[in-house]
Amino acid sequence: MFRATRAQQEIQGFLGIRPVQVAELELEDGGGVRPGPGSPPVTHGEVFVLVRRGGRPVGTLLGHVPEGADPRAVLAGAAAHLAAAPAPAVRGSAVVPATVVVATRERPEQLARALDSLLAQDHPDFGIVVVDNAPVTDATRDLVTRKYAERVRYLTEPVPGLAVAHNKGVEAARGGVIAFTDDDVVADPRWLTELTAPFAADPGLGCVTGLILPARLRTPAQVLLESHGGFAKGFAPCTYDPADPPADEPLFPFTAGRFGSGASMAFRTDVLRAVGGFDPATGAGTPARGGDDLYGFVRVLAQGHRLHYTPYALVWHHHRETWRDLETQAYGYGAGLTACLTALLVNRPGLLPAFLARLPRGLAYARTLTASREAGPATDGAPGGHDDRTHAWPARLSRLQRRGMLYGPLGYLRARRALRGVTR
């Protein structure tokens, strides 16, 4: 009875979450407020704001614009503390040729939106590869050949799975860097330039990840997810070096989710190919449910290459929209994490001693990661720069994430078995 009552309370609280506007605020040169991608002009009410200086992201805030007030004046006042911060340093102009890989499956409208933003990149030397994963219709092929044929290369991968599709893109890629994003994003015009520039500055880099912010906060599910950090990893550039592990990361490198996400990541081409690409038994579309990006991050670090996170490489992500989506996502995140760890130990048994040494702390970390969280101050420094968790994280989603973590190793083994059947 208690669990049913609590579940009902959580659902009622969830349904009471109100939409939040998404906007951008430029601090320099008299810049104004503009709506986020696909959003209407900013009016009164709650606003999630990306703050820029000289076009580069420096922070986010949650502001409230009173009825009849000037949104620019209100939000600029709220961002005054960011205006006092040092301006981000501008990197050199070295260009690294790149290929952008987008794996997709039966979402042509979203794909078109993503491709339009990718073709508007200011990077001077790149190509785009679309991998149509296990298609059941010709919708994606028709879109690419009709609208983007001269600018986008179309490939088909009949075996389902995000990692398999990404590996198909790796085979076809040209240039020194392979960048990956998803079909449900809108890429900032400087995304690819900012994502590839660190490779030119540091020959020891194997991977770079970027900032992911919400394109819309229209539904309770979208607002709840972003209230607890979403996919963002903050606004401070950070380099992870296996030769000098971070003192505040006792589980390094097995906490790969802290490094970034697959919607905004790039690898040095020869490094990714040298580690064998992504494990095909991981990723969405397989019984493992996820973990392909995390696997890539750890494999590169385990080979001795550095990983760099830059908040200046921005994509706007269209979060899932419903409660059922959040349930699926929570379970999939848990499963993907432990599936990734299983894949690492299967493919790199030499990592087992380091993994076992970190296991006690890892179990404590897992309990913290999957705990239900009340609304209030984000004392752990929630990603994205938010000062408060505006909504509690439901216990139902925490339980699903824990169940997913228990299932992950089994899901990975099932995915390997399914791949063997396809090979035969």
C-alpha positions as a printed NumPy array, in Angstrom:
array([[  0.   ,   0.   ,   0.   ],
       [  2.821,   2.411,   0.889],
       [  4.585,   1.784,  -2.418],
       [  1.368,   2.303,  -4.381],
       [  0.667,   5.545,  -2.521],
       [  4.191,   6.818,  -3.087],
       [  4.028,   5.894,  -6.765],
       [  0.754,   7.784,  -7.108],
       [  2.305,  10.812,  -5.425],
       [  5.291,  10.678,  -7.757],
       [  3.078,  10.504, -10.83 ],
       [  0.945,  13.404,  -9.594],
       [  4.056,  15.447,  -8.933],
       [  5.401,  14.561, -12.362],
       [  2.197,  15.607, -14.109],
       [  2.327,  18.932, -12.275],
       [  5.674,  19.929, -13.817],
       [  5.188,  22.965, -16.036],
       [  6.92 ,  23.723, -19.359],
       [ 10.037,  25.889, -19.414],
       [ 11.116,  28.115, -22.289],
       [ 14.584,  27.637, -23.815],
       [ 16.63 ,  30.677, -24.821],
       [ 20.145,  31.979, -25.487],
       [ 21.687,  35.144, -24.083],
       [ 24.806,  36.808, -25.534],
       [ 26.683,  38.968, -23.022],
       [ 28.998,  40.86 , -25.396],
       [ 28.499,  43.46 , -28.127],
       [ 25.01 ,  44.361, -26.964],
       [ 23.733,  40.934, -27.856],
       [ 20.157,  40.075, -27.032],
       [ 17.996,  37.129, -26.132],
       [ 16.934,  34.679, -28.789],
       [ 14.867,  31.503, -28.513],
       [ 16.457,  28.09 , -28.568],
       [ 16.312,  25.992, -31.773],
       [ 12.708,  25.565, -32.855],
       [ 11.334,  27.541, -29.916],
       [  9.005,  30.575, -30.087],
       [ 10.142,  34.06 , -28.965],
       [ 10.754,  34.411, -25.227],
       [  7.847,  35.761, -23.16 ],
       [  7.054,  35.908, -19.451],
       [  7.49 ,  32.816, -17.325],
       [ 10.267,  30.336, -16.533],
       [ 13.226,  30.318, -18.936],
       [ 16.193,  27.963, -19.225],
       [ 18.987,  30.141, -20.603],
       [ 22.285,  29.314, -22.262],
       [ 24.631,  32.219, -21.614],
       [ 27.331,  32.958, -24.197],
       [ 30.332,  35.27 , -24.311],
       [ 31.584,  36.006, -27.795],
       [ 29.406,  33.185, -29.061],
       [ 30.933,  30.541, -26.767],
       [ 28.876,  28.875, -24.001],
       [ 29.87 ,  29.904, -20.461],
       [ 26.935,  28.753, -18.334],
       [ 23.221,  28.142, -17.94 ],
       [ 20.637,  29.519, -15.571],
       [ 16.966,  29.195, -14.758],
       [ 15.313,  32.615, -14.813],
       [ 11.832,  33.987, -14.345],
       [ 10.551,  36.817, -16.534],
       [  7.623,  38.685, -14.925],
       [  4.671,  39.531, -17.146],
       [  5.302,  42.791, -19.011],
       [  9.045,  42.812, -18.251],
       [ 11.828,  42.952, -20.862],
       [ 13.288,  39.401, -21.113],
       [ 16.706,  40.759, -22.127],
       [ 16.995,  43.029, -19.092],
       [ 15.741,  40.401, -16.633],
       [ 17.9  ,  37.571, -17.909],
       [ 21.   ,  39.731, -18.35 ],
       [ 20.666,  40.755, -14.715],
       [ 20.393,  37.119, -13.662],
       [ 23.549,  36.335, -15.667],
       [ 25.625,  39.164, -14.178],
       [ 27.848,  36.714, -12.283],
       [ 28.79 ,  35.041, -15.572],
       [ 29.613,  38.389, -17.178],
       [ 32.38 ,  38.87 , -14.598],
       [ 34.07 ,  35.541, -15.425],
       [ 37.151,  35.512, -17.701],
       [ 36.351,  35.201, -21.398],
       [ 37.05 ,  31.737, -22.859],
       [ 40.396,  31.492, -24.63 ],
       [ 40.172,  31.206, -28.415],
       [ 41.98 ,  28.251, -29.981],
       [ 44.253,  28.443, -32.991],
       [ 42.988,  28.162, -36.534],
       [ 44.444,  24.728, -37.395],
       [ 41.916,  22.621, -39.328],
       [ 41.601,  18.87 , -38.834],
       [ 39.736,  17.14 , -41.7  ],
       [ 36.81 ,  15.193, -40.295],
       [ 33.905,  12.876, -41.057],
       [ 30.621,  13.195, -39.164],
       [ 28.743,   9.912, -38.701],
       [ 25.006,   9.898, -37.948],
       [ 23.348,   6.55 , -37.29 ],
       [ 19.578,   6.565, -37.704],
       [ 16.552,   4.307, -37.963],
       [ 13.147,   5.315, -39.307],
       [ 13.197,   8.949, -38.149],
       [ 13.487,  10.942, -41.385],
       [ 11.97 ,  14.18 , -40.041],
       [ 14.379,  14.332, -37.122],
       [ 17.264,  13.32 , -39.368],
       [ 16.509,  16.145, -41.798],
       [ 16.633,  18.67 , -38.971],
       [ 19.98 ,  17.289, -37.79 ],
       [ 21.481,  17.199, -41.285],
       [ 20.435,  20.791, -41.982],
       [ 22.352,  21.893, -38.89 ],
       [ 25.394,  19.793, -39.814],
       [ 25.534,  21.207, -43.318],
       [ 25.566,  24.703, -41.776],
       [ 28.822,  24.011, -39.871],
       [ 31.633,  26.535, -40.272],
       [ 34.281,  23.787, -40.423],
       [ 35.953,  24.036, -43.864],
       [ 36.85 ,  20.367, -44.484],
       [ 34.405,  17.638, -43.505],
       [ 32.042,  15.041, -44.893],
       [ 28.838,  13.492, -43.548],
       [ 27.952,   9.793, -43.528],
       [ 24.426,   8.628, -42.675],
       [ 24.159,   4.978, -41.628],
       [ 20.629,   3.622, -41.985],
       [ 20.448,   0.885, -39.352],
       [ 18.247,  -2.132, -40.059],
       [ 15.693,  -0.106, -42.041],
       [ 12.179,  -1.4  , -42.552],
       [ 11.175,   1.29 , -45.068],
       [ 12.913,   3.4  , -47.725],
       [ 12.081,   6.665, -45.958],
       [ 15.643,   7.466, -44.878],
       [ 17.171,   6.469, -48.195],
       [ 14.619,   8.569, -50.075],
       [ 15.293,  11.591, -47.868],
       [ 19.064,  11.474, -48.282],
       [ 19.062,  10.764, -52.01 ],
       [ 16.372,  13.345, -52.752],
       [ 17.509,  16.239, -50.56 ],
       [ 21.154,  15.664, -49.643],
       [ 22.599,  13.357, -52.319],
       [ 25.527,  15.574, -53.314],
       [ 26.521,  16.438, -49.754],
       [ 25.769,  13.352, -47.646],
       [ 26.913,   9.772, -48.154],
       [ 24.245,   7.144, -47.472],
       [ 25.095,   3.647, -46.17 ],
       [ 22.913,   0.768, -44.975],
       [ 23.768,  -1.53 , -42.074],
       [ 21.317,  -4.449, -41.922],
       [ 22.418,  -5.722, -38.483],
       [ 20.551,  -3.799, -35.75 ],
       [ 22.541,  -1.965, -33.104],
       [ 24.023,   1.484, -32.652],
       [ 27.59 ,   0.225, -32.269],
       [ 27.328,  -1.845, -35.445],
       [ 26.044,   1.202, -37.313],
       [ 28.829,   3.379, -35.908],
       [ 31.417,   0.812, -36.963],
       [ 30.034,   0.947, -40.493],
       [ 30.642,   4.691, -40.4  ],
       [ 34.167,   4.175, -39.064],
       [ 34.959,   1.967, -42.056],
       [ 33.792,   4.653, -44.477],
       [ 35.282,   7.676, -42.714],
       [ 37.953,   9.861, -44.241],
       [ 40.119,  12.412, -42.459],
       [ 42.024,  12.51 , -39.203],
       [ 38.949,  12.707, -36.942],
       [ 35.626,  10.845, -36.816],
       [ 32.823,  12.756, -35.086],
       [ 29.535,  11.222, -33.997],
       [ 26.162,  12.724, -33.224],
       [ 22.546,  11.566, -33.187],
       [ 19.56 ,  12.202, -35.429],
       [ 17.683,  13.976, -32.615],
       [ 20.064,  16.936, -32.233],
       [ 20.566,  20.386, -33.704],
       [ 24.277,  21.156, -33.914],
       [ 25.539,  24.654, -33.115],
       [ 27.27 ,  26.133, -36.211],
       [ 30.696,  25.893, -34.494],
       [ 30.141,  22.421, -33.051],
       [ 32.488,  20.54 , -35.38 ],
       [ 35.193,  23.216, -35.369],
       [ 35.242,  23.264, -31.569],
       [ 35.079,  19.464, -31.329],
       [ 38.048,  18.9  , -33.661],
       [ 40.296,  21.814, -32.63 ],
       [ 41.671,  20.088, -29.483],
       [ 43.14 ,  17.293, -31.633],
       [ 45.369,  19.807, -33.403],
       [ 46.511,  21.283, -30.089],
       [ 47.304,  17.942, -28.375],
       [ 48.752,  15.017, -30.392],
       [ 48.122,  12.707, -27.414],
       [ 44.349,  13.131, -27.502],
       [ 42.358,  10.11 , -28.566],
       [ 38.865,  11.441, -27.909],
       [ 36.989,  14.726, -27.442],
       [ 33.456,  15.126, -26.101],
       [ 31.19 ,  18.173, -26.122],
       [ 28.301,  19.929, -24.432],
       [ 24.704,  18.684, -24.795],
       [ 21.801,  20.952, -23.848],
       [ 18.015,  20.571, -24.201],
       [ 16.442,  21.86 , -27.395],
       [ 13.014,  21.879, -25.771],
       [ 11.591,  21.692, -22.268],
       [  7.934,  21.39 , -23.205],
       [  6.903,  18.22 , -21.383],
       [  7.255,  17.087, -17.761],
       [  9.691,  14.348, -18.832],
       [ 12.006,  16.806, -20.569],
       [ 11.977,  19.249, -17.654],
       [ 12.534,  16.519, -15.067],
       [ 15.51 ,  15.069, -16.918],
       [ 17.208,  18.447, -17.31 ],
       [ 16.413,  19.379, -13.716],
       [ 18.795,  16.603, -12.703],
       [ 21.583,  17.538, -15.073],
       [ 20.435,  16.07 , -18.387],
       [ 23.45 ,  15.206, -20.536],
       [ 25.571,  18.263, -19.768],
       [ 29.004,  17.923, -18.135],
       [ 29.534,  21.505, -17.071],
       [ 31.261,  24.55 , -18.529],
       [ 34.885,  23.953, -17.583],
       [ 37.139,  22.314, -20.188],
       [ 38.754,  19.199, -18.727],
       [ 41.369,  16.71 , -19.897],
       [ 41.47 ,  13.154, -18.547],
       [ 44.933,  11.597, -18.69 ],
       [ 45.464,   7.892, -17.857],
       [ 49.063,   8.729, -16.923],
       [ 47.794,  11.215, -14.329],
       [ 44.397,  10.002, -13.053],
       [ 42.224,  12.694, -11.476],
       [ 42.418,  12.64 ,  -7.686],
       [ 38.658,  13.197,  -7.357],
       [ 37.821,  10.229,  -9.618],
       [ 38.735,   7.093,  -7.612],
       [ 36.872,   4.894, -10.129],
       [ 38.734,   6.301, -13.155],
       [ 38.428,   5.251, -15.95 ],
       [ 35.368,   3.101, -15.258],
       [ 33.036,   6.056, -14.595],
       [ 32.917,   6.707, -18.317],
       [ 29.547,   8.431, -18.122],
       [ 31.294,  11.446, -16.58 ],
       [ 33.364,  11.979, -19.723],
       [ 30.543,  12.76 , -22.157],
       [ 27.864,  11.162, -24.296],
       [ 27.526,   9.743, -27.776],
       [ 25.491,  12.663, -29.136],
       [ 28.641,  14.824, -29.136],
       [ 31.907,  12.89 , -29.387],
       [ 34.875,  12.575, -31.725],
       [ 37.847,  10.229, -31.975],
       [ 41.183,  10.373, -33.707],
       [ 40.547,   8.052, -36.648],
       [ 43.625,   5.867, -36.321],
       [ 43.13 ,   5.528, -32.551],
       [ 39.518,   4.381, -32.839],
       [ 40.389,   1.902, -35.558],
       [ 43.348,   0.601, -33.539],
       [ 41.088,  -0.337, -30.594],
       [ 38.677,  -2.078, -32.95 ],
       [ 35.948,   0.553, -32.964],
       [ 32.897,  -0.04 , -30.788],
       [ 31.871,  -3.413, -29.397],
       [ 29.017,  -4.488, -31.716],
       [ 27.203,  -6.189, -28.834],
       [ 26.641,  -2.826, -27.105],
       [ 24.394,   0.099, -27.911],
       [ 20.738,   0.893, -28.453],
       [ 18.989,  -1.626, -30.663],
       [ 20.717,  -4.611, -28.998],
       [ 19.8  ,  -6.607, -25.876],
       [ 22.575,  -4.657, -24.087],
       [ 20.428,  -1.498, -24.435],
       [ 23.394,   0.925, -24.504],
       [ 26.983,   1.484, -23.432],
       [ 28.654,   1.757, -26.848],
       [ 29.901,   5.309, -26.292],
       [ 31.145,   4.516, -22.778],
       [ 32.992,   1.503, -24.162],
       [ 34.745,   3.691, -26.724],
       [ 35.817,   6.208, -24.082],
       [ 37.351,   3.618, -21.767],
       [ 39.063,   1.667, -24.554],
       [ 40.801,   4.826, -25.758],
       [ 41.883,   5.774, -22.229],
       [ 43.044,   2.226, -21.541],
       [ 45.33 ,   2.486, -24.574],
       [ 47.052,   5.451, -22.976],
       [ 45.372,   8.255, -24.934],
       [ 43.936,  11.358, -23.307],
       [ 40.266,  12.391, -23.452],
       [ 39.218,  16.042, -23.487],
       [ 35.82 ,  17.549, -22.677],
       [ 35.036,  20.947, -24.19 ],
       [ 31.87 ,  22.915, -23.384],
       [ 32.321,  24.969, -26.558],
       [ 31.263,  22.115, -28.885],
       [ 27.492,  22.362, -28.433],
       [ 24.562,  20.334, -29.681],
       [ 20.922,  20.865, -28.718],
       [ 19.288,  17.536, -27.9  ],
       [ 15.597,  16.723, -28.211],
       [ 14.952,  14.864, -24.955],
       [ 12.391,  12.1  , -24.734],
       [  8.869,  13.386, -24.12 ],
       [  6.854,  10.985, -21.941],
       [  6.955,   9.203, -18.596],
       [  7.216,   5.872, -20.408],
       [ 10.206,   7.259, -22.289],
       [ 11.881,   8.104, -18.964],
       [ 11.232,   4.59 , -17.67 ],
       [ 12.795,   3.085, -20.779],
       [ 15.697,   5.51 , -20.577],
       [ 16.403,   4.853, -16.886],
       [ 16.44 ,   1.09 , -17.388],
       [ 18.554,   1.427, -20.526],
       [ 21.132,   3.648, -18.819],
       [ 21.578,   1.139, -16.029],
       [ 21.83 ,  -1.778, -18.434],
       [ 24.181,   0.075, -20.772],
       [ 26.581,   0.95 , -17.956],
       [ 27.087,  -2.614, -16.73 ],
       [ 26.964,  -4.011, -20.275],
       [ 29.827,  -1.65 , -21.114],
       [ 31.844,  -2.842, -18.108],
       [ 31.198,  -6.455, -19.09 ],
       [ 32.317,  -5.762, -22.656],
       [ 35.512,  -4.135, -21.416],
       [ 36.422,  -7.111, -19.249],
       [ 35.574,  -9.609, -21.991],
       [ 37.64 ,  -7.773, -24.609],
       [ 40.401,  -6.545, -22.3  ],
       [ 40.869,  -9.137, -19.497],
       [ 43.953,  -7.222, -18.41 ],
       [ 41.65 ,  -4.565, -16.973],
       [ 40.193,  -7.031, -14.447],
       [ 42.678,  -6.345, -11.585],
       [ 42.089,  -2.587, -11.836],
       [ 38.343,  -3.158, -11.964],
       [ 38.331,  -5.431,  -8.909],
       [ 40.443,  -2.937,  -6.966],
       [ 37.783,  -0.294,  -7.595],
       [ 34.778,  -2.568,  -7.068],
       [ 33.939,  -1.602,  -3.442],
       [ 33.916,   2.09 ,  -4.299],
       [ 32.074,   1.252,  -7.507],
       [ 29.223,  -0.341,  -5.577],
       [ 28.957,   2.74 ,  -3.364],
       [ 28.979,   4.929,  -6.478],
       [ 26.213,   2.823,  -8.035],
       [ 24.035,   3.282,  -4.948],
       [ 24.55 ,   7.047,  -5.134],
       [ 23.967,   7.125,  -8.879],
       [ 20.63 ,   5.335,  -8.629],
       [ 19.296,   6.979,  -5.466],
       [ 16.036,   8.897,  -5.593],
       [ 16.796,  12.589,  -5.177],
       [ 14.658,  15.229,  -3.557],
       [ 14.214,  18.713,  -4.946],
       [ 16.588,  21.289,  -3.523],
       [ 20.176,  22.529,  -3.797],
       [ 22.406,  20.417,  -6.035],
       [ 25.163,  19.926,  -3.476],
       [ 27.026,  17.509,  -5.724],
       [ 27.484,  20.095,  -8.455],
       [ 24.838,  18.871, -10.88 ],
       [ 26.013,  18.99 , -14.503],
       [ 24.82 ,  21.85 , -16.612],
       [ 25.545,  24.533, -14.059],
       [ 22.089,  24.481, -12.44 ],
       [ 21.907,  25.825,  -8.903],
       [ 18.878,  23.813,  -7.868],
       [ 17.105,  20.578,  -8.613],
       [ 13.703,  22.033,  -9.276],
       [ 11.951,  18.655,  -9.109],
       [ 12.482,  15.439,  -7.161],
       [ 13.803,  12.383,  -9.01 ],
       [ 11.186,   9.614,  -8.657],
       [ 12.08 ,   6.436,  -6.793],
       [ 10.418,   4.455,  -9.585],
       [ 13.087,   5.618, -12.036],
       [ 15.87 ,   4.847,  -9.569],
       [ 14.568,   1.302,  -9.131],
       [ 14.424,   0.81 , -12.89 ],
       [ 17.997,   2.009, -13.259],
       [ 19.16 ,  -0.484, -10.616],
       [ 17.257,  -3.291, -12.345],
       [ 18.906,  -2.309, -15.588],
       [ 22.331,  -2.494, -13.957],
       [ 21.603,  -6.024, -12.787],
       [ 20.439,  -6.995, -16.273],
       [ 23.287,  -5.366, -18.215],
       [ 25.827,  -8.246, -18.166],
       [ 23.145, -10.725, -19.249],
       [ 21.993,  -8.337, -21.971],
       [ 25.539,  -8.052, -23.288],
       [ 25.968, -11.841, -23.415],
       [ 22.623, -12.168, -25.212],
       [ 23.73 ,  -9.556, -27.729],
       [ 26.976, -11.44 , -28.393],
       [ 25.051, -14.637, -28.945],
       [ 22.669, -12.902, -31.33 ],
       [ 25.605, -11.493, -33.308],
       [ 27.146, -14.942, -33.622],
       [ 23.854, -16.168, -35.061],
       [ 23.845, -13.328, -37.603],
       [ 27.465, -14.089, -38.574],
       [ 26.663, -17.734, -39.137]])
